Amino acid sequence: MNGSMASACATSSPLVSAPSACPSKKTAARFRRRRTVSCRATGGDNDGLLWLPRRDVMLSGLSGVAAGLACYPGLADAAECTRSDKVNENTVQCTDTEGALPCPLVSTTAPVVDFTPETKVTRVRQPVHLLSQEYQEKYKEATSKMKALPESNPLSFAAQAAIHQAYCDSYYSYHRSSSSGGSTTAAAKDDPTFDVHFSWIFAPWHRMYIYFYERALGDLIGDDTFALPFWNWDHPAGMVVPPLFRDAGAAGSTASNPLYDANRNPANLDALIDLDYLNDKDNEPIPFSGPKDEEYKKLVNKNLCTVYTQQVRKGAESFLGEKYCTDLGSSTSSMGSLERMAHTAVHVWVGKAGPTPATATCSEASGGVPNHSKGGVYSCNNDMGFLGTAGRDPLFYSHHANVDRMWHLWSTRLGGGQGFTDTDWLDASFVFYDDVESPRKVRVKFRDVLDTRDLGYTYDAEADKDLPWLRPKITSLVPHGTDDSGAAKAAAAPVFPLALTKGQVVEVPAVAVPAREAGKEQLLVIDGIEFDPQANNKFDVAINVPADKASQVGPQYKEYAGSFAVVPGSGGGGTRKGKVTLCITDVLYDLDAEDDSSVDVVIVPRTDAKVTINARPTIKNRN
């Protein structure tokens, strides 16, 4: 291809199982390991793996074609787990059944029916900032009518918000004795709390959730073509809280805006969004409507780099997350980049920043919301800033429509396909309510929602013709690959367990890099992470960066391997265990380190929250 993508590697299709192969065009002559090619089949064979080194090609010619992913996105192996955990309405049970809220799905004993795929696409989701005035009014009308429904209706706005609260604020537990398919019995005290975040459950569950929310909005206005608009924070024109949601309207009158929420951070409402927000949370926001100066352009590019890193070259386990596992003695659950990157940053960016006034202790009096899992503890990072209250902000649903669109683009245009073939994932199921007039329970499996056409909706093809995050400007932070660079002084190896401290970079020298096996990708694994799930948590990971430069690392640099970040929630109290798995095949290539026997891994803490890493990072070939 000689540096361009004029010749497509694979054609676009609504849903594909794996990217097509791209023939090797590796040049014979090069300096050290530097390449000038833009695409090659990994392993030297026509094995269906597409390599797109970001250093050499920014995918400028990808319009209408499947770009493919360097980390093989198709039939991923299941993550290691010492239990085989089935997820359905028998194994995931509400522990608080006293009333309809906040577990609305147990409010009646109505029978459950299985989901039936929709027969045709009738709804097209559009960018919020491009909606016509007529459509904006339609959206407001539907939301207003949903908010007017009594809380006892499981499709009321209050009940819909309670669904998200229940599934992420420890109202549900995983009932181990039911996982074998036996009869349902009472939950045991040692059953672990259940959360739809932190694993491969995240994307399918949220797709189901907003699907039924969208259908309810259409029912309320008698329009089966109504589609939930998405907030496309991945495009420069959409990198601000949409004006449709910002105007409060006339308080107490019919002119009030049902899409407005008072529990947002006022400092960020009119600012250019930062999709790497927790790195620079104390920085002065850049006005969205201000001058397009160098600082503005740098942040726009950084945002595009964030989305690029999130979306491109990710295997299913790296993008969607790893297998859900209830083994409390392990930390196998891991968020994918879809959850931990832009999604997390947007939540924290929008949500209320703390108690009111800022000097007050978080309590009910200062606007706090009680944390279900810890008596007497309140959260003041409301509404989007705390998982338990996120569904109370109407912007949450348009935000998640864009998160869903990111999955849709990964599956189709980027060649990710269905993701996993593990039946523990495909047959996982949840129950939601459908039909506002006569609510009924519907059981839907993950395999039912892999193709949005089976849900009757798609995304605006015209708006997605140009995806600017496919061509960001990614540069090197420091020189790499020169023969006369000199040997840097080796850092002392840290001792694990290791408590991270903001401002103190952790250098892990000489992490072994196994020889890459044909058809497999190289994964950097940081296991044994313990963190406070009620706080803002984030650390970045880089490769071969000197300590004095590490604080500058971000997605706009080739040395950046990824990050660990979470939206504050309850987590059942105490600390939560987890890990992060980062596909680094492309990073090693970018840094001319693909043939090195070891690399230095650098961990950069970004927040004050307590995070402990119990094991030294490792690099392995994908199983």
Coordinates of C-alpha atoms in Angstrom, one line a residue:
M1 CA 0.0 0.0 0.0
N2 CA 3.0 2.3 0.2
G3 CA 1.7 4.4 3.1
S4 CA -1.9 4.8 1.8
M5 CA -5.1 2.8 2.2
A6 CA -6.4 3.4 -1.3
S7 CA -6.6 -0.4 -1.8
A8 CA -8.9 -1.8 0.9
C9 CA -7.8 -4.6 3.1
A10 CA -11.4 -5.6 3.8
T11 CA -14.8 -4.5 2.7
S12 CA -17.4 -3.2 5.2
S13 CA -20.3 -5.4 6.2
P14 CA -23.0 -5.0 8.8
L15 CA -21.4 -7.7 11.0
V16 CA -18.3 -9.7 10.2
S17 CA -16.6 -12.5 12.1
A18 CA -13.0 -11.5 11.5
P19 CA -11.0 -9.0 9.4
S20 CA -9.8 -10.0 6.0
A21 CA -6.1 -10.6 5.5
C22 CA -3.8 -7.9 4.2
P23 CA -0.8 -9.1 2.1
S24 CA 2.6 -8.6 3.5
K25 CA 4.5 -5.7 2.1
K26 CA 7.5 -5.7 4.4
T27 CA 10.4 -3.9 2.9
A28 CA 13.7 -5.7 2.7
A29 CA 15.9 -2.8 3.6
R30 CA 15.5 -0.9 6.8
F31 CA 17.4 0.8 9.5
R32 CA 17.3 -1.4 12.6
R33 CA 13.6 -2.4 12.8
R34 CA 12.1 0.6 11.2
R35 CA 9.4 -0.1 8.6
T36 CA 7.8 2.0 5.9
V37 CA 4.9 -0.4 5.2
S38 CA 1.4 0.3 6.3
C39 CA -0.1 -3.2 6.4
R40 CA 1.1 -6.7 6.7
A41 CA -0.2 -10.1 7.7
T42 CA 1.2 -11.0 11.1
G43 CA 3.4 -14.0 11.4
G44 CA 4.2 -13.7 7.7
D45 CA 1.3 -15.9 6.7
N46 CA -2.1 -15.1 5.3
D47 CA -3.6 -15.7 8.7
G48 CA -6.4 -13.1 8.7
L49 CA -4.7 -10.7 11.0
L50 CA -4.4 -7.1 9.9
W51 CA -1.5 -4.9 11.2
L52 CA -1.9 -1.2 11.0
P53 CA 1.1 0.5 12.7
R54 CA 0.0 3.9 13.8
R55 CA 3.4 5.4 13.3
D56 CA 3.3 4.8 9.6
V57 CA -0.4 5.2 8.7
M58 CA -3.2 7.2 10.3
L59 CA -5.9 5.4 8.3
S60 CA -6.7 8.4 6.2
G61 CA -8.2 6.4 3.5
L62 CA -10.5 4.2 5.5
S63 CA -13.9 5.6 4.5
G64 CA -16.3 2.8 4.0
V65 CA -13.9 -0.1 4.7
A66 CA -13.2 -2.4 7.6
A67 CA -9.9 -1.2 9.0
G68 CA -9.2 -4.4 11.0
L69 CA -7.4 -4.6 14.3
A70 CA -3.8 -5.5 15.1
C71 CA -4.9 -7.3 18.2
Y72 CA -7.0 -10.1 16.6
P73 CA -10.6 -9.1 17.5
G74 CA -12.4 -12.2 16.4
L75 CA -12.7 -15.5 18.2
A76 CA -11.0 -14.7 21.5
D77 CA -10.2 -17.3 24.1
A78 CA -11.9 -17.0 27.4
A79 CA -9.9 -15.3 30.1
E80 CA -8.6 -17.5 32.9
C81 CA -11.1 -18.1 35.6
T82 CA -11.3 -20.7 38.3
R83 CA -15.1 -20.8 38.2
S84 CA -17.6 -21.2 35.3
D85 CA -20.2 -18.6 36.2
K86 CA -23.6 -18.6 34.4
V87 CA -25.3 -15.2 34.4
N88 CA -29.1 -15.2 34.2
E89 CA -32.2 -14.2 36.3
N90 CA -31.7 -17.3 38.6
T91 CA -28.0 -16.6 39.4
V92 CA -28.2 -12.8 39.6
Q93 CA -30.8 -12.0 42.3
C94 CA -31.8 -8.8 44.1
T95 CA -31.1 -8.7 47.8
D96 CA -33.5 -5.9 48.5
T97 CA -37.0 -7.0 47.6
E98 CA -39.0 -4.8 50.0
G99 CA -40.4 -2.6 47.2
A100 CA -40.4 -1.8 43.5
L101 CA -37.3 0.4 43.8
P102 CA -34.4 0.1 43.4
C103 CA -34.9 -3.4 42.1
P104 CA -37.8 -2.8 39.7
L105 CA -37.4 -6.1 37.9
V106 CA -38.6 -8.0 41.0
S107 CA -41.7 -5.8 41.5
T108 CA -44.1 -8.3 40.0
T109 CA -44.4 -12.0 39.5
A110 CA -45.3 -11.6 35.9
P111 CA -44.1 -14.4 33.6
V112 CA -41.0 -13.9 31.5
V113 CA -41.0 -14.2 27.7
D114 CA -38.0 -14.7 25.5
F115 CA -36.8 -11.9 23.2
T116 CA -37.9 -12.0 19.6
P117 CA -35.6 -10.2 17.1
E118 CA -37.1 -7.2 15.3
T119 CA -37.9 -7.9 11.7
K120 CA -36.6 -4.7 10.2
V121 CA -34.6 -1.6 11.0
T122 CA -37.0 1.2 11.8
R123 CA -34.8 3.5 14.0
V124 CA -31.7 5.5 13.0
R125 CA -29.7 7.0 15.9
Q126 CA -28.3 10.4 15.0
P127 CA -25.8 12.8 16.7
V128 CA -27.5 15.1 19.2
H129 CA -25.8 18.2 17.9
L130 CA -27.2 17.6 14.4
L131 CA -30.9 17.0 15.5
S132 CA -33.5 19.1 13.8
Q133 CA -35.6 21.4 16.1
E134 CA -38.6 19.1 15.5
Y135 CA -36.6 16.1 16.6
Q136 CA -35.3 17.9 19.7
E137 CA -38.8 18.7 20.7
K138 CA -39.8 15.1 20.2
Y139 CA -37.0 13.9 22.4
K140 CA -38.1 16.4 25.1
E141 CA -41.7 15.3 24.9
A142 CA -40.8 11.6 25.2
T143 CA -38.6 12.2 28.2
S144 CA -41.2 14.4 29.9
K145 CA -43.8 11.8 29.5
M146 CA -41.5 9.1 30.9
K147 CA -40.8 11.3 33.9
A148 CA -44.5 11.8 34.4
L149 CA -45.2 8.1 34.8
P150 CA -45.7 6.9 38.3
E151 CA -42.7 5.2 39.9
S152 CA -44.6 2.0 40.1
N153 CA -44.5 1.7 36.4
P154 CA -41.3 -0.2 35.6
L155 CA -40.8 1.9 32.5
S156 CA -41.0 5.2 34.3
F157 CA -37.9 7.4 34.4
A158 CA -37.4 6.8 38.1
A159 CA -37.6 3.0 37.6
Q160 CA -35.3 3.1 34.6
A161 CA -32.7 5.0 36.6
A162 CA -33.2 2.5 39.5
I163 CA -32.2 -0.4 37.1
H164 CA -28.7 1.0 36.7
Q165 CA -28.5 1.8 40.4
A166 CA -29.5 -1.7 41.3
Y167 CA -27.0 -3.4 39.0
C168 CA -24.0 -1.3 40.1
D169 CA -24.7 -0.3 43.7
S170 CA -24.7 -3.8 45.2
Y171 CA -28.5 -4.4 45.2
Y172 CA -27.8 -7.6 43.3
S173 CA -25.7 -10.6 44.3
Y174 CA -24.5 -13.6 42.4
H175 CA -26.3 -16.6 43.7
R176 CA -23.7 -19.4 43.4
S177 CA -26.0 -22.3 44.3
S178 CA -28.2 -21.5 41.3
S179 CA -25.3 -21.4 38.7
S180 CA -25.6 -25.1 37.9
G181 CA -29.2 -24.6 36.6
G182 CA -30.9 -25.9 39.7
S183 CA -34.0 -24.5 41.4
T184 CA -33.8 -21.0 42.9
T185 CA -33.2 -20.8 46.6
A186 CA -32.5 -18.0 49.0
A187 CA -29.3 -16.1 48.6
A188 CA -26.5 -17.0 50.9
K189 CA -24.7 -14.4 53.0
D190 CA -21.4 -15.1 51.3
D191 CA -22.7 -14.7 47.8
P192 CA -20.6 -12.0 46.1
T193 CA -22.2 -8.7 45.1
F194 CA -22.9 -8.4 41.4
D195 CA -22.0 -5.5 39.1
V196 CA -22.5 -5.1 35.3
H197 CA -19.2 -3.2 35.1
F198 CA -15.6 -4.4 35.3
S199 CA -16.0 -7.4 32.9
W200 CA -17.2 -8.6 29.5
I201 CA -20.8 -8.0 30.7
F202 CA -20.5 -4.2 30.3
A203 CA -21.2 -3.7 26.6
P204 CA -24.0 -6.2 26.0
W205 CA -25.9 -5.3 29.3
H206 CA -25.8 -1.5 28.5
R207 CA -26.9 -2.2 24.9
M208 CA -29.9 -4.1 26.3
Y209 CA -30.7 -1.4 28.9
I210 CA -30.8 1.5 26.5
Y211 CA -32.6 -0.5 23.9
F212 CA -35.6 -1.0 26.1
Y213 CA -35.3 2.6 27.3
E214 CA -35.4 3.8 23.7
R215 CA -38.5 1.6 22.9
A216 CA -40.3 3.1 25.9
L217 CA -39.6 6.6 24.7
G218 CA -41.1 5.8 21.3
D219 CA -44.1 4.1 22.9
L220 CA -44.8 7.2 25.0
I221 CA -45.1 9.5 21.9
G222 CA -46.6 6.8 19.6
D223 CA -43.6 6.8 17.3
D224 CA -42.0 3.4 16.6
T225 CA -39.3 5.2 14.5
F226 CA -38.0 7.3 17.4
A227 CA -34.3 6.6 18.0
L228 CA -32.3 7.7 21.0
P229 CA -29.8 10.3 19.7
F230 CA -26.1 9.8 20.6
W231 CA -23.7 12.3 22.1
N232 CA -20.7 11.9 19.7
W233 CA -17.9 13.2 21.9
D234 CA -15.6 11.4 19.5
H235 CA -16.0 14.1 16.9
P236 CA -14.6 17.7 17.3
A237 CA -18.1 19.2 16.7
G238 CA -19.5 17.1 19.5
M239 CA -16.8 17.6 22.2
V240 CA -19.0 19.6 24.5
V241 CA -22.1 18.8 26.6
P242 CA -24.8 19.2 24.0
P243 CA -26.8 22.5 24.2
L244 CA -30.0 20.5 24.2
F245 CA -29.2 19.2 27.7
R246 CA -27.8 22.5 29.1
D247 CA -30.8 24.8 29.1
A248 CA -32.8 24.5 32.3
G249 CA -35.8 26.3 30.9
A250 CA -38.3 28.1 33.0
A251 CA -38.4 26.4 36.4
G252 CA -41.8 25.1 37.4
S253 CA -43.4 25.8 34.0
T254 CA -44.3 23.8 31.0
A255 CA -41.2 25.3 29.3
S256 CA -38.8 23.6 31.7
N257 CA -36.4 21.2 30.0
P258 CA -36.8 17.5 31.0
L259 CA -33.3 16.8 29.6
Y260 CA -31.7 19.2 32.1
D261 CA -30.0 17.9 35.3
A262 CA -28.8 20.2 38.0
N263 CA -26.2 17.6 39.3
R264 CA -23.6 18.3 36.7
N265 CA -20.2 20.0 37.1
P266 CA -20.9 23.7 36.0
A267 CA -17.2 24.3 35.3
N268 CA -17.3 21.8 32.4
L269 CA -20.7 22.4 30.8
D270 CA -19.5 24.8 28.2
A271 CA -15.9 23.5 28.0
L272 CA -14.1 21.4 25.4
I273 CA -14.4 17.9 26.9
D274 CA -11.2 16.1 28.0
L275 CA -11.5 12.3 27.2
D276 CA -8.4 11.8 29.4
Y277 CA -9.9 13.9 32.1
L278 CA -8.5 12.2 35.3
N279 CA -4.9 13.0 34.1
D280 CA -5.6 16.7 34.2
K281 CA -8.6 17.1 36.5
D282 CA -7.3 20.3 38.0
N283 CA -6.6 22.0 34.8
E284 CA -8.6 25.1 33.8
P285 CA -11.3 24.0 31.3
I286 CA -10.9 25.3 27.7
P287 CA -14.0 27.1 26.5
F288 CA -15.6 25.1 23.6
S289 CA -16.7 28.3 21.8
G290 CA -13.4 30.0 22.5
P291 CA -10.5 30.6 20.2
K292 CA -9.2 27.6 18.4
D293 CA -5.6 28.2 19.6
E294 CA -2.8 25.6 20.0
E295 CA -4.0 24.5 23.4
Y296 CA -7.5 23.9 22.0
K297 CA -6.1 22.0 19.0
K298 CA -3.8 19.9 21.3
L299 CA -6.8 18.8 23.4
V300 CA -8.9 17.9 20.3
N301 CA -6.0 15.8 19.0
K302 CA -5.5 14.2 22.4
N303 CA -9.2 13.3 22.4
L304 CA -9.0 11.8 19.0
C305 CA -5.9 9.8 20.1
T306 CA -7.8 8.5 23.1
V307 CA -10.6 7.2 20.9
Y308 CA -8.2 5.8 18.4
T309 CA -6.3 3.9 21.2
Q310 CA -9.6 2.7 22.6
Q311 CA -11.0 1.4 19.4
V312 CA -8.1 0.2 17.1
R313 CA -5.9 -2.8 17.5
K314 CA -7.9 -4.4 20.3
G315 CA -8.7 -8.1 20.8
A316 CA -12.0 -8.9 22.3
E317 CA -10.7 -9.3 25.8
S318 CA -8.8 -6.0 25.5
F319 CA -11.8 -4.1 24.0
L320 CA -14.8 -5.7 25.6
G321 CA -13.3 -6.9 28.9
E322 CA -12.5 -10.3 30.3
K323 CA -14.7 -13.2 31.6
Y324 CA -17.0 -12.5 34.5
C325 CA -15.8 -14.5 37.5
T326 CA -17.1 -14.7 41.1
D327 CA -14.0 -16.4 42.5
L328 CA -13.3 -13.9 45.3
G329 CA -9.8 -15.3 45.7
S330 CA -8.8 -14.0 42.3
S331 CA -8.8 -10.8 40.3
T332 CA -9.5 -12.1 36.9
S333 CA -12.3 -9.6 36.1
S334 CA -10.9 -6.9 33.8
M335 CA -12.5 -3.9 32.1
G336 CA -12.0 -3.5 28.3
S337 CA -10.8 -0.3 26.8
L338 CA -14.4 0.5 25.8
E339 CA -15.3 0.9 29.5
R340 CA -12.2 2.3 31.1
M341 CA -11.2 5.0 28.6
A342 CA -13.6 7.6 27.1
H343 CA -16.6 6.2 28.8
T344 CA -15.1 6.7 32.2
A345 CA -13.8 10.1 31.5
V346 CA -17.1 11.4 30.2
H347 CA -18.9 10.2 33.4
V348 CA -16.5 12.0 35.6
W349 CA -16.3 15.1 33.4
V350 CA -20.1 15.6 33.5
G351 CA -20.9 14.6 37.1
K352 CA -21.3 16.9 40.0
A353 CA -17.8 17.5 41.4
G354 CA -18.5 17.2 45.1
P355 CA -20.6 18.5 48.0
T356 CA -22.3 21.8 48.0
P357 CA -20.7 24.0 49.2
A358 CA -17.4 22.6 48.2
T359 CA -16.0 23.0 51.7
A360 CA -18.7 20.9 53.2
T361 CA -18.4 17.2 54.2
C362 CA -20.3 15.0 52.0
S363 CA -23.7 14.2 53.6
E364 CA -27.4 14.3 52.9
A365 CA -27.4 18.0 53.8
S366 CA -24.7 18.8 51.2
G367 CA -26.4 17.0 48.4
G368 CA -25.0 13.5 49.0
V369 CA -26.7 10.2 48.0
P370 CA -26.5 7.3 50.4
N371 CA -24.3 4.4 49.3
H372 CA -26.3 1.3 49.5
S373 CA -23.4 -1.0 50.4
K374 CA -22.0 1.1 53.3
G375 CA -24.3 2.5 55.9
G376 CA -23.9 6.1 56.6
V377 CA -21.6 6.8 53.6
Y378 CA -22.7 9.3 51.0
S379 CA -21.6 10.1 47.5
C380 CA -21.5 13.7 46.3
N381 CA -20.1 13.1 42.8
N382 CA -23.6 13.0 41.4
D383 CA -25.3 12.3 39.0
M384 CA -23.1 11.0 36.2
G385 CA -20.1 11.0 38.4
F386 CA -21.4 8.1 40.6
L387 CA -22.6 4.8 39.1
G388 CA -25.4 4.6 41.6
T389 CA -27.0 7.8 40.4
A390 CA -25.8 8.0 36.8
G391 CA -29.2 7.0 35.3
R392 CA -30.9 10.0 36.9
D393 CA -29.3 12.3 34.3
P394 CA -31.0 12.0 30.9
L395 CA -27.6 12.7 29.3
F396 CA -26.5 9.3 30.6
Y397 CA -28.6 7.6 27.9
S398 CA -27.2 9.6 25.0
H399 CA -23.7 9.1 26.4
H400 CA -24.3 5.4 26.4
A401 CA -25.8 5.4 23.0
N402 CA -22.4 6.7 21.8
V403 CA -20.6 4.0 23.9
D404 CA -22.8 1.5 22.1
R405 CA -22.0 3.1 18.8
M406 CA -18.3 2.6 19.6
W407 CA -19.0 -1.1 20.0
H408 CA -21.0 -1.2 16.8
L409 CA -18.2 0.5 14.8
W410 CA -15.6 -1.9 16.4
S411 CA -17.8 -4.9 15.4
T412 CA -18.5 -3.8 11.8
R413 CA -16.3 -1.1 10.3
L414 CA -13.2 -2.1 12.3
G415 CA -13.8 -5.8 11.8
G416 CA -14.2 -7.0 15.4
G417 CA -17.1 -9.3 14.6
Q418 CA -19.2 -10.8 17.4
G419 CA -16.3 -10.7 19.9
F420 CA -16.4 -14.0 21.9
T421 CA -17.6 -17.5 21.1
D422 CA -17.6 -18.6 24.7
T423 CA -21.2 -19.8 25.5
D424 CA -20.8 -18.3 29.0
W425 CA -20.9 -15.0 27.3
L426 CA -23.3 -15.7 24.4
D427 CA -25.9 -17.3 26.6
A428 CA -25.7 -14.8 29.5
S429 CA -29.1 -13.3 29.9
F430 CA -31.0 -10.5 31.7
V431 CA -34.6 -9.6 32.1
F432 CA -36.0 -6.1 31.2
Y433 CA -39.4 -4.6 31.0
D434 CA -41.0 -3.8 27.6
D435 CA -44.3 -2.1 26.6
V436 CA -45.3 1.0 28.6
E437 CA -49.1 0.4 28.5
S438 CA -48.9 -3.3 29.6
P439 CA -45.4 -3.9 31.0
R440 CA -44.1 -7.4 30.4
K441 CA -40.8 -9.1 31.3
V442 CA -38.5 -10.0 28.4
R443 CA -35.5 -12.3 28.7
V444 CA -32.7 -11.3 26.3
K445 CA -29.4 -13.1 25.8
F446 CA -26.1 -11.6 24.7
R447 CA -26.3 -13.5 21.5
D448 CA -29.5 -11.6 20.7
V449 CA -27.9 -8.2 20.7
L450 CA -24.7 -8.7 18.8
D451 CA -26.2 -7.2 15.6
T452 CA -28.1 -3.9 16.1
R453 CA -30.3 -4.8 13.2
D454 CA -31.9 -7.5 15.3
L455 CA -32.8 -4.7 17.7
G456 CA -34.4 -2.6 14.9
Y457 CA -31.9 0.2 15.0
T458 CA -28.7 1.4 13.3
Y459 CA -26.5 4.5 13.4
D460 CA -26.6 7.4 11.0
A461 CA -24.3 6.3 8.1
E462 CA -23.9 9.8 6.8
A463 CA -22.6 11.1 10.2
D464 CA -20.2 8.2 10.3
K465 CA -18.7 8.6 6.8
D466 CA -15.8 10.5 8.4
L467 CA -14.3 9.3 11.7
P468 CA -11.6 11.8 12.5
W469 CA -10.2 9.6 15.3
L470 CA -8.9 7.2 12.6
R471 CA -6.3 9.7 11.7
P472 CA -5.0 11.4 14.8
K473 CA -1.5 12.8 15.2
I474 CA 0.5 10.4 17.4
T475 CA 4.1 11.2 18.0
S476 CA 7.1 9.9 20.1
L477 CA 7.7 11.4 23.5
V478 CA 11.4 10.4 23.4
P479 CA 13.7 9.0 20.7
H480 CA 13.7 5.3 20.2
G481 CA 15.6 2.8 18.1
T482 CA 18.9 4.6 17.5
D483 CA 22.1 2.6 17.7
D484 CA 23.9 5.3 19.6
S485 CA 21.3 6.2 22.2
G486 CA 23.4 5.0 25.1
A487 CA 22.4 2.9 28.0
A488 CA 20.2 4.6 30.5
K489 CA 20.9 3.9 34.2
A490 CA 18.8 1.0 35.3
A491 CA 16.1 1.8 37.8
A492 CA 15.9 -0.2 41.0
A493 CA 13.2 -2.9 40.8
P494 CA 10.1 -1.9 42.9
V495 CA 9.0 -4.3 45.6
F496 CA 5.5 -5.7 45.4
P497 CA 2.9 -5.3 46.8
L498 CA 3.2 -1.7 45.9
A499 CA 1.0 1.2 46.9
L500 CA 0.7 3.9 44.2
T501 CA 1.1 7.5 45.1
K502 CA 0.2 10.4 42.8
G503 CA 3.3 12.1 41.6
Q504 CA 5.5 9.1 42.1
V505 CA 6.3 7.2 38.9
V506 CA 6.9 3.5 39.3
E507 CA 9.6 2.0 37.0
V508 CA 9.5 -1.7 36.5
P509 CA 12.7 -2.5 34.6
A510 CA 13.5 -5.5 32.4
V511 CA 10.0 -7.0 32.0
A512 CA 10.6 -10.1 29.9
V513 CA 9.0 -10.0 26.4
P514 CA 8.4 -13.6 25.1
A515 CA 9.1 -14.2 21.4
R516 CA 5.9 -13.5 19.6
E517 CA 4.2 -16.6 18.3
A518 CA 2.6 -16.6 14.9
G519 CA -1.0 -15.6 15.0
K520 CA -0.9 -14.3 18.6
E521 CA -0.6 -10.9 20.0
Q522 CA 1.4 -9.6 23.0
L523 CA -0.4 -8.6 26.1
L524 CA 0.9 -6.6 29.0
V525 CA -0.9 -7.8 32.1
I526 CA -1.0 -6.0 35.5
D527 CA -2.8 -8.3 37.9
G528 CA -3.6 -8.1 41.5
I529 CA -4.9 -4.5 41.5
E530 CA -6.7 -3.5 44.6
F531 CA -8.6 -0.2 44.6
D532 CA -11.3 1.8 46.3
P533 CA -14.3 1.6 44.0
Q534 CA -15.9 4.6 45.6
A535 CA -13.1 7.0 44.4
N536 CA -11.7 8.3 41.2
N537 CA -9.0 5.8 40.3
K538 CA -6.6 6.1 37.4
F539 CA -3.1 5.2 36.4
D540 CA -1.4 5.2 33.0
V541 CA 1.0 2.6 31.7
A542 CA 3.9 3.3 29.3
I543 CA 6.8 1.5 27.8
N544 CA 10.5 2.6 27.6
V545 CA 9.9 6.1 29.0
P546 CA 12.5 7.7 31.3
A547 CA 11.0 8.6 34.7
D548 CA 11.5 12.3 34.2
K549 CA 9.3 12.2 31.1
A550 CA 6.7 9.8 32.4
S551 CA 4.2 12.4 33.7
Q552 CA 3.8 13.7 30.1
V553 CA 2.6 10.3 28.8
G554 CA -0.8 10.1 27.3
P555 CA -2.6 8.6 24.3
Q556 CA -1.1 11.2 21.9
Y557 CA 2.3 9.4 22.4
K558 CA 3.5 6.1 20.9
E559 CA 4.9 5.0 24.3
Y560 CA 1.4 5.0 25.8
A561 CA 0.3 1.4 26.4
G562 CA -3.1 2.1 28.1
S563 CA -4.6 3.0 31.4
F564 CA -6.7 1.7 34.4
A565 CA -9.6 3.9 35.3
V566 CA -13.1 3.5 36.9
V567 CA -16.2 5.5 37.5
P568 CA -16.8 5.8 41.3
G569 CA -19.4 3.3 42.5
S570 CA -20.0 1.3 45.6
G571 CA -18.4 -2.1 44.9
G572 CA -20.0 -3.7 47.9
G573 CA -17.8 -1.8 50.3
G574 CA -14.2 -2.2 51.0
T575 CA -11.7 -2.7 48.2
R576 CA -12.3 -4.3 44.8
K577 CA -9.8 -6.6 43.0
G578 CA -9.1 -6.4 39.3
K579 CA -6.5 -6.3 36.6
V580 CA -5.8 -4.6 33.3
T581 CA -4.8 -6.4 30.1
L582 CA -3.3 -4.2 27.4
C583 CA -2.5 -5.2 23.9
I584 CA 1.0 -3.9 23.2
T585 CA 2.0 -5.6 19.9
D586 CA 1.6 -2.3 18.0
V587 CA 3.3 -0.3 20.8
L588 CA 6.4 -2.5 20.7
Y589 CA 6.5 -2.1 16.9
D590 CA 6.1 1.7 17.2
L591 CA 9.1 1.8 19.6
D592 CA 11.3 -0.5 17.6
A593 CA 11.2 -2.9 20.5
E594 CA 9.4 -5.8 18.8
D595 CA 12.6 -7.9 18.9
D596 CA 13.8 -6.9 22.3
S597 CA 13.9 -9.5 25.0
S598 CA 12.7 -7.1 27.7
V599 CA 11.2 -3.6 28.1
D600 CA 10.8 -1.2 30.9
V601 CA 7.2 -0.8 32.1
V602 CA 6.3 2.6 33.7
I603 CA 3.3 3.1 35.8
V604 CA 2.1 6.7 36.3
P605 CA -0.5 7.3 39.1
R606 CA -3.0 10.0 38.2
T607 CA -5.3 10.3 41.2
D608 CA -5.0 10.4 45.0
A609 CA -7.1 7.3 45.5
K610 CA -5.6 4.3 47.2
V611 CA -4.5 1.7 44.6
T612 CA -2.2 -1.2 45.4
I613 CA -0.6 -3.5 42.8
N614 CA 0.2 -6.9 44.2
A615 CA 2.2 -8.4 41.4
R616 CA 4.9 -7.4 38.9
P617 CA 3.6 -6.7 35.4
T618 CA 4.1 -9.5 32.9
I619 CA 4.0 -9.8 29.1
K620 CA 2.6 -12.9 27.4
N621 CA 1.3 -14.1 24.1
R622 CA -2.5 -14.1 23.8
N623 CA -3.7 -17.7 24.5

